[in-house]
């Protein structure tokens, strides 16, 4: 009997014991589910089958008593909302929403001058598609400095300062369309933020070669995590999907689909295999240093040729249309999910030196194992105890499996590596366990981010929420303990201990976040701590005012219709949690001004008349009285 036959029989035998009847049911409908059919047996498949995933009492409690704090911060991508959502774990109380690629009328993000400077020209986009939030590292452990996240819709990468929970930098990646997978260099610290360009385009994309897909290429990008400038790019074959980096700082790997370079669904299915591209970061840096690169169009970013045959990359064949790529927390493997294959491919990182040195006969020699897990494997996370947890999209399950037993089985030993399968509701995509993107994985909680909720919550019309399910993995068995409805398809999450994040409670007056506004005030001769003045410069008017609950320093000012008005508000309150706001009625102007913060917004004065402004963050017993009048005079008066 062959190694693969042993493996297949072992898995089926285990499944029949753990979940009688499920495999026979799914076997008849797997093809239907894979094609996304939602009628007939396809509907039954998507509903998840048995009731095994009903909430159970776990070994740990999800209850956080009143007045006590959660053990973890959970950072969820906001999906199509373009934001990041912050939850306390295990309570799953939503603590904050961080607007990033979207516009937010509560905080003024996308409207204030401070946020526009950070967003640059892309503030004109009101949409975002936030996918993969990841926290910065030092020596493989999260250091709590920054969170990075990508916008697939507009090819951007943003950085969030975790002392203030606000973005402080954003960059648009040149020469690509759609940043999909995003991961960080883990050691010695987050020097690079790596971004996958998903969709190949003509290079340069200036109208030439549009009808010649064989001339389309995409690029893998490194952003300097400190300066937030694009450092270099690598041109590759195929559509880049997901990726991860190793724990040495030397290698990264990205799954690629569409090796056919097709532009239609059927065309992307013709080849028998696709690949995972392994990037040698040291060689790429040396190529840049040696000048072995080109540039594309108007961009000055160095572009290294990393297509097949390059010295800086290796293309390892793996099953068709791979998706997730996740580094095991012990640093041994890149685990790449098959999506259209029931297997995952375990790339042994220790063999990559030999791969690049040409000491292996075949690129497939770096595959340590390809365990068969179930239908539609997408993403894998870890508990730090040698176990991996993979989402099975078509099976609607999480499978827990032993990595080293999988390797032993692949090498011919008769050992079963699947520990448990747990039904989830329904169709899981990403999953993430606590601290599982660092060497500090603690094996406490796991979240399955499910694409469908079906009947799990009160009906809200045709658009359903997604369902993030919380699973206790502290014991030998996974136990489902909580459902959390989520909006607009969160793609991924990262969960870290609360002591890794150190926030500031009151703004520092010299914070660089509003340094440009302070500089403008200084040039106008304004003391932001004390002055309440109006400065006129032709049809440009700058209004400076302080705020102390419950009063603005200016309760009225006059402008002319059509004037460009900039209002600068400095909150002089020093009491934690006493935030003010500034909102002008009928002008689309709204912003947050927290204690000791300076915020500014620029708008065009409307039609003549009285236009009230008010504090829109409840701050005082006399909050309703905290208001003022903008007197707009006719333009020709």
Coordinates of C-alpha atoms in Angstrom, one line a residue:
X1 CA 0.0 0.0 0.0
X2 CA 1.4 3.5 -0.9
X3 CA 2.0 6.3 1.5
X4 CA -0.9 8.3 0.2
X5 CA -3.3 5.3 0.4
X6 CA -2.2 4.7 4.0
X7 CA -2.9 8.4 4.7
X8 CA -6.3 8.3 3.0
X9 CA -7.5 5.2 4.8
X10 CA -6.3 6.5 8.2
X11 CA -8.2 9.8 7.8
X12 CA -11.4 8.1 6.7
X13 CA -11.3 5.6 9.5
X14 CA -10.9 8.4 12.0
X15 CA -13.7 10.5 10.6
X16 CA -16.1 7.6 10.8
X17 CA -15.4 7.3 14.5
X18 CA -15.5 11.0 15.2
X19 CA -18.4 11.9 13.0
X20 CA -20.4 9.0 11.7
X21 CA -22.2 9.5 8.4
X22 CA -20.7 13.0 7.7
X23 CA -18.2 11.9 5.1
X24 CA -20.7 9.8 3.2
X25 CA -23.1 12.7 3.1
X26 CA -20.4 15.2 2.0
X27 CA -19.0 12.8 -0.5
X28 CA -22.2 13.0 -2.5
X29 CA -22.3 16.8 -2.4
X30 CA -18.7 17.9 -2.4
X31 CA -18.7 18.8 -6.1
X32 CA -21.9 20.8 -5.8
X33 CA -20.4 22.7 -2.8
X34 CA -17.1 23.3 -4.5
X35 CA -19.0 25.0 -7.4
X36 CA -20.9 27.2 -5.0
X37 CA -24.4 25.8 -5.9
X38 CA -26.9 26.8 -3.2
X39 CA -29.9 24.8 -4.3
X40 CA -30.8 21.1 -3.5
X41 CA -28.1 19.2 -1.7
X42 CA -25.8 22.2 -2.0
X43 CA -28.0 24.1 0.4
X44 CA -27.9 21.2 2.9
X45 CA -24.1 21.2 2.7
X46 CA -23.9 24.9 3.4
X47 CA -26.1 24.6 6.4
X48 CA -23.5 22.5 8.1
X49 CA -25.3 19.2 8.5
X50 CA -25.3 18.0 12.1
X51 CA -25.8 20.0 15.3
X52 CA -22.4 19.1 16.7
X53 CA -21.4 22.8 16.8
X54 CA -24.0 23.8 19.3
X55 CA -22.6 26.0 22.0
X56 CA -21.0 23.9 24.7
X57 CA -19.6 24.7 28.1
X58 CA -15.8 25.0 27.7
X59 CA -13.0 24.6 30.1
X60 CA -12.6 28.4 30.3
X61 CA -15.2 31.0 31.0
X62 CA -16.0 33.7 28.5
X63 CA -17.6 35.8 31.3
X64 CA -15.7 38.9 32.3
X65 CA -17.3 40.4 35.5
X66 CA -18.5 44.0 35.6
X67 CA -15.6 46.4 36.2
X68 CA -12.9 43.9 35.2
X69 CA -10.9 43.9 32.0
X70 CA -10.5 41.3 29.2
X71 CA -7.3 39.3 29.0
X72 CA -6.7 40.0 25.3
X73 CA -7.1 42.6 22.6
X74 CA -8.6 41.3 19.4
X75 CA -8.1 43.3 16.2
X76 CA -10.7 42.4 13.5
X77 CA -10.5 43.6 10.0
X78 CA -13.6 45.5 9.1
X79 CA -13.8 44.1 5.6
X80 CA -15.7 46.2 3.2
X81 CA -16.2 48.9 5.8
X82 CA -12.5 49.7 5.5
X83 CA -12.0 49.9 9.3
X84 CA -10.5 47.8 12.1
X85 CA -12.7 46.7 15.0
X86 CA -11.3 46.1 18.4
X87 CA -12.9 43.5 20.7
X88 CA -12.1 42.4 24.2
X89 CA -11.4 38.6 24.5
X90 CA -13.0 36.5 25.9
X91 CA -16.0 38.8 26.5
X92 CA -16.3 39.7 22.8
X93 CA -17.3 43.2 23.8
X94 CA -16.7 45.6 21.0
X95 CA -14.4 48.3 22.5
X96 CA -13.6 50.6 19.5
X97 CA -13.7 51.0 15.8
X98 CA -10.7 52.4 14.1
X99 CA -11.5 54.1 10.8
X100 CA -8.7 53.7 8.3
X101 CA -9.7 53.4 4.6
X102 CA -13.2 54.7 5.2
X103 CA -14.7 58.1 6.2
X104 CA -16.1 58.3 9.7
X105 CA -18.5 61.1 10.8
X106 CA -17.9 60.3 14.4
X107 CA -14.2 61.0 14.5
X108 CA -13.9 63.1 11.3
X109 CA -11.5 60.6 9.7
X110 CA -11.4 61.4 6.0
X111 CA -12.6 64.9 6.7
X112 CA -10.1 66.4 9.1
X113 CA -6.9 68.0 7.7
X114 CA -4.9 65.7 9.9
X115 CA -6.5 62.5 8.5
X116 CA -6.3 63.9 4.9
X117 CA -2.5 64.4 5.3
X118 CA -2.2 60.8 6.3
X119 CA -4.5 59.4 3.6
X120 CA -2.9 61.6 0.9
X121 CA -4.6 61.8 -2.4
X122 CA -6.5 58.6 -1.6
X123 CA -8.8 60.4 0.8
X124 CA -10.9 61.0 -2.2
X125 CA -11.9 57.3 -2.0
X126 CA -14.7 56.7 0.4
X127 CA -14.4 52.9 0.3
X128 CA -12.0 50.4 1.5
X129 CA -11.6 46.6 1.7
X130 CA -9.6 45.9 4.8
X131 CA -8.3 42.4 4.9
X132 CA -5.3 41.4 7.1
X133 CA -4.5 43.1 10.4
X134 CA -1.0 42.2 11.8
X135 CA 1.0 43.6 14.8
X136 CA 4.6 44.5 14.7
X137 CA 7.3 42.2 16.1
X138 CA 10.6 42.1 17.9
X139 CA 12.4 38.8 17.8
X140 CA 9.2 36.9 16.9
X141 CA 7.0 38.4 19.7
X142 CA 4.5 41.1 19.3
X143 CA 5.8 44.4 20.6
X144 CA 2.6 46.4 20.6
X145 CA 4.0 49.4 18.6
X146 CA 2.0 49.2 15.4
X147 CA -0.8 47.4 13.6
X148 CA -0.6 47.2 9.8
X149 CA -3.5 46.5 7.5
X150 CA -4.1 46.4 3.7
X151 CA -6.8 47.8 1.5
X152 CA -7.5 45.4 -1.4
X153 CA -9.9 47.8 -3.1
X154 CA -7.4 50.7 -3.6
X155 CA -4.0 48.9 -3.2
X156 CA -3.1 50.6 0.0
X157 CA -1.2 49.7 3.2
X158 CA -1.8 51.6 6.4
X159 CA -0.1 51.7 9.8
X160 CA -2.0 52.2 13.1
X161 CA -0.2 53.6 16.2
X162 CA -1.3 51.5 19.1
X163 CA -0.6 54.1 21.7
X164 CA -3.5 56.2 20.3
X165 CA -5.4 53.6 18.2
X166 CA -5.2 55.8 15.1
X167 CA -3.5 55.5 11.8
X168 CA -0.4 57.6 11.3
X169 CA 0.8 56.5 7.9
X170 CA -0.7 55.2 4.6
X171 CA 1.0 54.3 1.3
X172 CA -0.4 53.3 -2.1
X173 CA 1.6 50.5 -3.6
X174 CA 2.7 51.3 -7.2
X175 CA 2.6 48.9 -10.2
X176 CA 0.0 46.6 -8.8
X177 CA -3.7 46.2 -8.5
X178 CA -5.2 44.8 -5.2
X179 CA -3.1 44.2 -2.1
X180 CA -4.4 40.9 -0.9
X181 CA -2.1 38.9 1.4
X182 CA -0.2 41.0 4.0
X183 CA 2.4 39.8 6.5
X184 CA 5.2 41.2 8.5
X185 CA 8.9 40.4 8.9
X186 CA 9.0 38.8 12.4
X187 CA 12.7 39.0 13.2
X188 CA 14.8 40.7 14.3
X189 CA 12.0 43.2 14.2
X190 CA 9.4 44.4 11.8
X191 CA 11.7 45.9 9.2
X192 CA 9.5 45.1 6.3
X193 CA 5.8 44.9 5.7
X194 CA 5.2 42.4 2.8
X195 CA 2.2 43.0 0.5
X196 CA 1.0 40.7 -2.3
X197 CA -0.2 42.2 -5.5
X198 CA -3.1 39.9 -6.6
X199 CA -4.1 40.8 -10.1
X200 CA -1.5 40.8 -13.0
X201 CA -1.6 43.9 -15.2
X202 CA 0.5 45.2 -18.1
X203 CA 3.8 46.7 -16.9
X204 CA 3.5 49.6 -17.2
X205 CA -0.3 49.8 -17.1
X206 CA -0.6 52.8 -19.4
X207 CA -2.9 51.4 -22.2
X208 CA -0.5 49.2 -24.0
X209 CA -0.7 45.3 -24.1
X210 CA -4.3 45.3 -22.6
X211 CA -5.3 42.5 -25.0
X212 CA -2.1 40.5 -24.3
X213 CA -2.5 38.7 -20.9
X214 CA 0.8 36.8 -21.5
X215 CA 2.4 40.2 -20.9
X216 CA 0.6 40.8 -17.6
X217 CA 2.6 40.5 -14.3
X218 CA 2.1 41.3 -10.7
X219 CA 4.6 42.2 -8.0
X220 CA 5.4 41.3 -4.4
X221 CA 6.2 44.4 -2.4
X222 CA 8.2 45.3 0.7
X223 CA 7.3 48.4 2.6
X224 CA 9.7 49.8 5.2
X225 CA 7.7 49.4 8.4
X226 CA 9.3 52.5 10.0
X227 CA 9.3 55.0 7.1
X228 CA 6.2 53.5 5.4
X229 CA 7.9 54.0 2.0
X230 CA 8.0 51.2 -0.6
X231 CA 11.5 49.7 -0.4
X232 CA 11.4 47.3 -3.4
X233 CA 9.2 45.0 -5.5
X234 CA 9.7 41.6 -7.0
X235 CA 7.9 40.6 -10.3
X236 CA 6.4 37.1 -10.2
X237 CA 4.4 34.6 -12.2
X238 CA 0.8 34.0 -11.3
X239 CA -1.7 35.7 -9.1
X240 CA -0.4 36.2 -5.5
X241 CA -2.8 35.1 -2.9
X242 CA -1.8 34.8 0.8
X243 CA 1.6 34.8 2.4
X244 CA 3.7 34.7 5.6
X245 CA 7.3 35.2 6.7
X246 CA 9.6 33.0 8.7
X247 CA 11.0 33.6 12.2
X248 CA 14.5 34.3 11.1
X249 CA 13.9 37.3 8.8
X250 CA 15.4 35.4 5.8
X251 CA 12.4 33.9 3.9
X252 CA 8.8 34.6 3.0
X253 CA 6.4 32.6 1.0
X254 CA 3.3 33.4 -1.0
X255 CA 0.7 31.1 -2.5
X256 CA 0.0 31.7 -6.2
X257 CA -3.0 30.7 -8.3
X258 CA -3.7 31.2 -12.0
X259 CA -0.4 29.8 -13.3
X260 CA -2.2 29.8 -16.6
X261 CA -2.2 33.6 -16.7
X262 CA -5.9 33.4 -17.7
X263 CA -8.5 36.1 -17.4
X264 CA -11.5 33.8 -17.1
X265 CA -12.6 31.3 -14.4
X266 CA -12.3 28.3 -16.7
X267 CA -8.9 29.4 -17.8
X268 CA -7.6 29.4 -14.3
X269 CA -8.4 25.7 -13.9
X270 CA -6.5 24.1 -16.7
X271 CA -3.1 23.3 -15.1
X272 CA -2.7 20.4 -12.7
X273 CA -0.7 22.4 -10.1
X274 CA 0.0 25.9 -9.1
X275 CA 2.8 26.9 -6.7
X276 CA 4.0 28.6 -3.6
X277 CA 6.7 31.2 -4.3
X278 CA 9.5 31.4 -1.8
X279 CA 11.3 34.7 -1.6
X280 CA 15.0 35.0 -0.4
X281 CA 15.0 38.4 1.3
X282 CA 18.8 38.6 1.6
X283 CA 19.3 37.9 -2.1
X284 CA 16.6 40.5 -3.0
X285 CA 18.3 43.1 -0.9
X286 CA 21.7 42.3 -2.5
X287 CA 20.2 42.6 -5.9
X288 CA 18.9 46.1 -5.0
X289 CA 22.3 47.0 -3.6
X290 CA 24.0 45.8 -6.8
X291 CA 21.7 47.7 -9.0
X292 CA 20.2 44.5 -10.6
X293 CA 16.8 46.0 -11.0
X294 CA 14.6 48.1 -13.2
X295 CA 11.8 50.6 -12.7
X296 CA 8.3 50.7 -14.1
X297 CA 6.6 53.8 -15.6
X298 CA 6.8 56.9 -13.4
X299 CA 7.7 54.9 -10.2
X300 CA 11.2 55.0 -8.9
X301 CA 10.8 51.8 -6.8
X302 CA 13.4 49.1 -7.6
X303 CA 11.7 46.1 -9.3
X304 CA 13.7 42.8 -9.3
X305 CA 12.8 40.0 -11.7
X306 CA 11.6 37.2 -9.6
X307 CA 9.9 35.2 -12.3
X308 CA 10.7 31.5 -12.8
X309 CA 14.4 30.9 -13.1
X310 CA 15.3 33.9 -10.9
X311 CA 18.0 33.6 -8.2
X312 CA 15.8 35.4 -5.7
X313 CA 12.8 33.1 -5.8
X314 CA 11.9 29.4 -6.0
X315 CA 8.5 28.1 -7.3
X316 CA 7.4 25.0 -5.3
X317 CA 4.6 23.1 -7.1
X318 CA 1.6 22.4 -4.8
X319 CA -2.0 21.4 -5.5
X320 CA -4.2 23.7 -7.6
X321 CA -5.5 27.1 -6.5
X322 CA -3.8 27.2 -3.1
X323 CA -5.0 29.9 -0.7
X324 CA -3.8 30.4 2.9
X325 CA -0.1 30.4 3.8
X326 CA 0.6 30.4 7.6
X327 CA 3.9 29.9 9.4
X328 CA 3.8 27.5 12.3
X329 CA 4.7 29.0 15.6
X330 CA 7.6 26.7 16.1
X331 CA 9.1 28.2 12.9
X332 CA 9.4 24.9 11.1
X333 CA 6.8 25.1 8.3
X334 CA 5.0 27.3 5.9
X335 CA 1.6 25.6 5.7
X336 CA -0.2 26.2 2.4
X337 CA -3.9 25.3 2.1
X338 CA -5.0 23.5 -1.0
X339 CA -8.5 25.0 -1.4
X340 CA -9.4 22.8 -4.3
X341 CA -7.5 19.9 -2.9
X342 CA -8.3 18.3 0.5
X343 CA -4.7 18.7 1.5
X344 CA -2.3 21.2 2.9
X345 CA 1.3 21.4 1.9
X346 CA 3.9 21.7 4.7
X347 CA 7.0 23.5 3.3
X348 CA 10.0 22.7 5.6
X349 CA 11.7 26.0 6.2
X350 CA 15.0 24.4 7.3
X351 CA 15.4 23.0 3.7
X352 CA 15.1 26.3 2.0
X353 CA 18.9 27.0 2.2
X354 CA 19.5 23.8 0.2
X355 CA 16.7 24.7 -2.2
X356 CA 18.3 28.0 -3.1
X357 CA 21.8 26.5 -3.1
X358 CA 20.7 24.0 -5.7
X359 CA 21.4 21.0 -3.4
X360 CA 18.0 19.4 -3.9
X361 CA 17.0 17.4 -7.0
X362 CA 13.5 18.7 -7.1
X363 CA 11.7 21.8 -5.7
X364 CA 9.1 19.4 -4.2
X365 CA 11.8 18.0 -1.9
X366 CA 11.0 20.9 0.6
X367 CA 7.6 19.4 1.1
X368 CA 7.7 17.7 4.5
X369 CA 4.1 16.4 4.2
X370 CA 0.8 16.9 2.5
X371 CA -1.8 15.7 5.0
X372 CA -5.4 15.1 3.8
X373 CA -7.7 17.1 6.1
X374 CA -11.0 17.6 4.4
X375 CA -12.9 19.6 1.8
X376 CA -11.9 23.2 1.1
X377 CA -8.9 23.9 3.4
X378 CA -8.3 27.6 3.5
X379 CA -6.3 28.8 6.6
X380 CA -4.3 27.3 9.5
X381 CA -3.6 28.5 13.0
X382 CA -1.7 27.0 15.9
X383 CA -1.8 26.4 19.7
X384 CA 1.9 26.3 20.5
X385 CA 1.6 22.6 21.5
X386 CA 2.4 21.1 18.1
X387 CA -1.2 21.1 16.9
X388 CA -2.5 22.9 13.9
X389 CA -6.1 24.0 13.2
X390 CA -7.3 24.3 9.6
X391 CA -10.6 25.7 8.3
X392 CA -12.5 23.5 5.9
X393 CA -14.7 25.8 3.9
X394 CA -16.8 23.2 2.1
X395 CA -17.1 20.8 5.1
X396 CA -17.9 23.8 7.4
X397 CA -15.5 22.5 10.0
X398 CA -12.3 23.2 11.9
X399 CA -9.9 20.3 11.9
X400 CA -7.3 19.9 14.7
X401 CA -4.3 17.9 13.6
X402 CA -0.8 17.0 14.9
X403 CA 1.9 18.4 12.6
X404 CA 4.7 16.0 13.4
X405 CA 2.4 12.9 13.1
X406 CA 1.4 14.2 9.7
X407 CA 5.1 14.2 8.7
X408 CA 5.6 10.7 10.1
X409 CA 2.5 9.5 8.2
X410 CA 3.7 11.1 5.0
X411 CA 7.0 9.2 5.4
X412 CA 5.2 5.9 5.6
X413 CA 4.5 5.4 9.3
X414 CA 1.0 4.1 10.1
X415 CA 0.0 6.9 12.5
X416 CA -3.2 9.0 12.5
X417 CA -2.6 12.7 12.7
X418 CA -6.2 14.0 12.8
X419 CA -7.3 14.7 16.4
X420 CA -10.8 16.2 16.1
X421 CA -13.2 17.9 13.7
X422 CA -15.7 20.4 14.9
X423 CA -18.6 21.8 12.9
X424 CA -18.8 25.5 12.6
X425 CA -21.6 27.7 11.2
X426 CA -21.0 28.1 8.3
X427 CA -18.2 28.1 5.7
X428 CA -15.2 29.2 7.6
X429 CA -12.5 31.4 6.0
X430 CA -9.7 32.7 8.3
X431 CA -9.2 31.4 11.8
X432 CA -6.9 32.6 14.5
X433 CA -5.9 31.4 17.9
X434 CA -4.6 33.7 20.7
X435 CA -1.0 34.9 20.1
X436 CA -0.8 32.4 17.2
X437 CA 1.1 34.7 14.8
X438 CA 4.0 34.8 17.2
X439 CA 6.3 32.4 19.0
X440 CA 4.2 33.0 22.1
X441 CA 1.0 31.1 21.1
X442 CA -0.7 30.1 24.3
X443 CA -3.5 27.7 23.0
X444 CA -6.4 29.3 24.9
X445 CA -8.9 30.5 22.4
X446 CA -9.6 30.1 18.7
X447 CA -11.9 32.1 16.4
X448 CA -13.4 30.8 13.2
X449 CA -14.4 33.6 10.9
X450 CA -17.4 32.1 9.1
X451 CA -18.7 33.6 5.8
X452 CA -22.3 32.7 6.4
X453 CA -24.6 32.8 9.5
X454 CA -27.8 31.5 8.0
X455 CA -30.2 31.0 10.9
X456 CA -27.9 31.7 13.8
X457 CA -29.2 35.2 14.6
X458 CA -32.4 37.3 14.4
X459 CA -33.3 37.9 10.7
X460 CA -32.4 41.2 9.3
X461 CA -33.4 40.9 5.7
X462 CA -31.5 39.6 2.7
X463 CA -28.1 40.8 3.8
X464 CA -27.0 38.5 6.7
X465 CA -24.3 39.1 9.2
X466 CA -21.2 36.9 9.2
X467 CA -20.6 34.7 12.2
X468 CA -17.4 34.7 14.1
X469 CA -17.4 31.7 16.5
X470 CA -15.3 31.4 19.6
X471 CA -13.8 28.0 20.4
X472 CA -12.1 26.9 23.6
X473 CA -8.9 25.0 22.7
X474 CA -7.3 24.9 26.1
X475 CA -8.1 21.2 26.6
X476 CA -7.8 18.1 24.4
X477 CA -11.1 18.8 22.7
X478 CA -12.2 21.9 20.9
X479 CA -15.4 23.3 22.4
X480 CA -17.6 25.9 20.7
X481 CA -18.6 28.5 23.3
X482 CA -19.8 31.7 21.6
X483 CA -21.3 33.2 18.4
X484 CA -20.5 36.8 17.4
X485 CA -22.4 38.4 14.5
X486 CA -20.1 40.6 12.4
X487 CA -20.8 43.0 9.6
X488 CA -19.3 43.3 6.1
X489 CA -17.1 40.2 6.0
X490 CA -14.1 40.6 8.4
X491 CA -11.4 38.7 6.7
X492 CA -8.9 38.1 9.5
X493 CA -8.0 38.9 13.1
X494 CA -5.0 39.0 15.4
X495 CA -5.3 38.5 19.2
X496 CA -2.7 39.6 21.7
X497 CA -2.4 39.8 25.5
X498 CA -3.6 43.1 26.9
X499 CA -0.2 43.8 28.6
X500 CA 1.4 44.0 25.1
X501 CA -0.5 47.2 24.3
X502 CA 0.4 50.4 26.1
X503 CA -2.0 53.3 25.3
X504 CA -1.9 56.9 26.2
X505 CA -5.0 58.3 27.9
X506 CA -4.5 62.0 27.1
X507 CA -2.8 63.5 24.0
X508 CA 0.6 64.9 24.4
X509 CA 0.7 68.5 23.1
X510 CA 3.8 67.8 21.0
X511 CA 2.3 64.7 19.3
X512 CA 3.3 64.5 15.6
X513 CA -0.2 63.5 14.7
X514 CA -1.2 67.2 14.6
X515 CA 2.2 68.7 14.2
X516 CA 1.4 70.3 10.8
X517 CA -1.6 72.0 12.3
X518 CA 0.5 73.3 15.2
X519 CA 3.0 74.6 12.6
X520 CA 0.3 76.4 10.7
X521 CA -0.9 78.1 14.0
X522 CA 2.7 79.2 14.8
X523 CA 3.0 80.8 11.3
X524 CA -0.2 82.6 12.0
X525 CA 1.1 83.8 15.4
X526 CA -1.4 81.8 17.3
X527 CA -1.0 80.3 20.8
X528 CA -3.3 77.3 20.6
X529 CA -3.5 77.0 24.4
X530 CA -5.0 80.5 24.8
X531 CA -6.0 82.2 21.6
X532 CA -9.4 82.4 20.1
X533 CA -9.0 84.4 16.9
X534 CA -10.1 84.7 13.3
X535 CA -7.5 85.3 10.6
X536 CA -8.6 86.4 7.2
X537 CA -6.5 86.0 4.1
X538 CA -8.6 87.0 1.1
X539 CA -11.3 84.3 0.7
X540 CA -9.4 82.0 3.1
X541 CA -10.4 82.2 6.7
X542 CA -8.8 80.4 9.6
X543 CA -10.7 80.2 12.9
X544 CA -8.8 79.2 16.0
X545 CA -10.7 78.3 19.2
X546 CA -10.2 76.4 22.4
X547 CA -12.7 74.1 24.0
X548 CA -13.3 73.5 27.7
X549 CA -16.4 71.7 28.8
X550 CA -19.0 73.1 28.3
X551 CA -17.9 76.0 26.2
X552 CA -16.1 76.8 22.9
X553 CA -13.6 79.7 23.2
X554 CA -15.5 81.4 20.3
X555 CA -19.3 81.3 20.4
X556 CA -19.6 83.1 17.0
X557 CA -17.6 84.1 14.0
X558 CA -18.4 85.6 10.6
X559 CA -17.4 84.5 7.1
X560 CA -18.6 85.2 3.6
X561 CA -20.5 82.7 1.4
X562 CA -18.0 80.7 -0.7
X563 CA -15.0 81.4 1.7
X564 CA -12.6 78.5 2.4
X565 CA -13.0 78.1 6.1
X566 CA -10.5 76.2 8.3
X567 CA -11.6 75.7 11.9
X568 CA -8.9 74.6 14.4
X569 CA -10.1 73.4 17.8
X570 CA -7.8 72.6 20.8
X571 CA -9.3 70.7 23.7
X572 CA -7.9 72.1 26.9
X573 CA -9.5 69.6 29.1
X574 CA -7.1 67.3 31.0
X575 CA -9.7 64.9 32.3
X576 CA -9.5 61.4 30.8
X577 CA -12.5 60.6 28.5
X578 CA -13.7 64.1 28.2
X579 CA -13.7 64.4 24.4
X580 CA -15.3 67.2 22.5
X581 CA -16.5 67.4 19.0
X582 CA -17.1 70.1 16.4
X583 CA -20.0 69.8 13.9
X584 CA -21.3 72.5 11.6
X585 CA -24.9 72.0 10.6
X586 CA -25.5 71.6 6.9
X587 CA -21.9 71.6 5.9
X588 CA -20.8 68.0 6.2
X589 CA -18.3 68.9 8.9
X590 CA -17.8 66.7 12.0
X591 CA -14.7 65.8 14.0
X592 CA -13.5 64.5 17.4
X593 CA -11.3 66.5 19.7
X594 CA -10.1 64.4 22.6
X595 CA -8.3 65.8 25.7
X596 CA -5.3 68.0 24.8
X597 CA -5.8 67.2 21.1
X598 CA -5.8 69.8 18.3
X599 CA -8.0 69.0 15.3
X600 CA -8.8 71.0 12.2
X601 CA -11.2 70.8 9.3
X602 CA -11.5 72.8 6.1
X603 CA -14.8 73.4 4.3
X604 CA -16.6 75.9 2.1
X605 CA -19.0 78.3 3.7
X606 CA -22.5 77.8 2.4
X607 CA -25.4 80.2 1.7
X608 CA -25.8 83.4 3.7
X609 CA -27.5 83.0 7.1
X610 CA -26.9 81.6 10.5
X611 CA -25.3 78.2 10.7
X612 CA -24.9 76.7 14.2
X613 CA -22.0 74.6 15.3
X614 CA -22.1 72.4 18.3
X615 CA -20.1 69.8 20.3
X616 CA -21.2 66.4 19.1
X617 CA -19.4 64.3 21.8
X618 CA -21.3 64.4 25.1
X619 CA -18.9 66.0 27.5
X620 CA -20.8 67.8 30.4
X621 CA -24.2 68.3 32.1
X622 CA -24.4 71.4 29.9
X623 CA -23.3 69.6 26.8
X624 CA -26.4 70.7 24.9
X625 CA -25.5 74.3 25.5
X626 CA -22.0 73.9 24.0
X627 CA -22.6 75.6 20.7
X628 CA -21.9 78.7 18.6
X629 CA -23.0 80.5 15.4
X630 CA -21.2 80.8 12.1
X631 CA -22.6 84.0 10.5
X632 CA -22.3 83.7 6.8
X633 CA -22.6 87.0 4.9
X634 CA -23.3 87.4 1.2
X635 CA -20.1 87.1 -0.9
X636 CA -20.4 90.6 -2.3
X637 CA -21.1 92.4 1.0

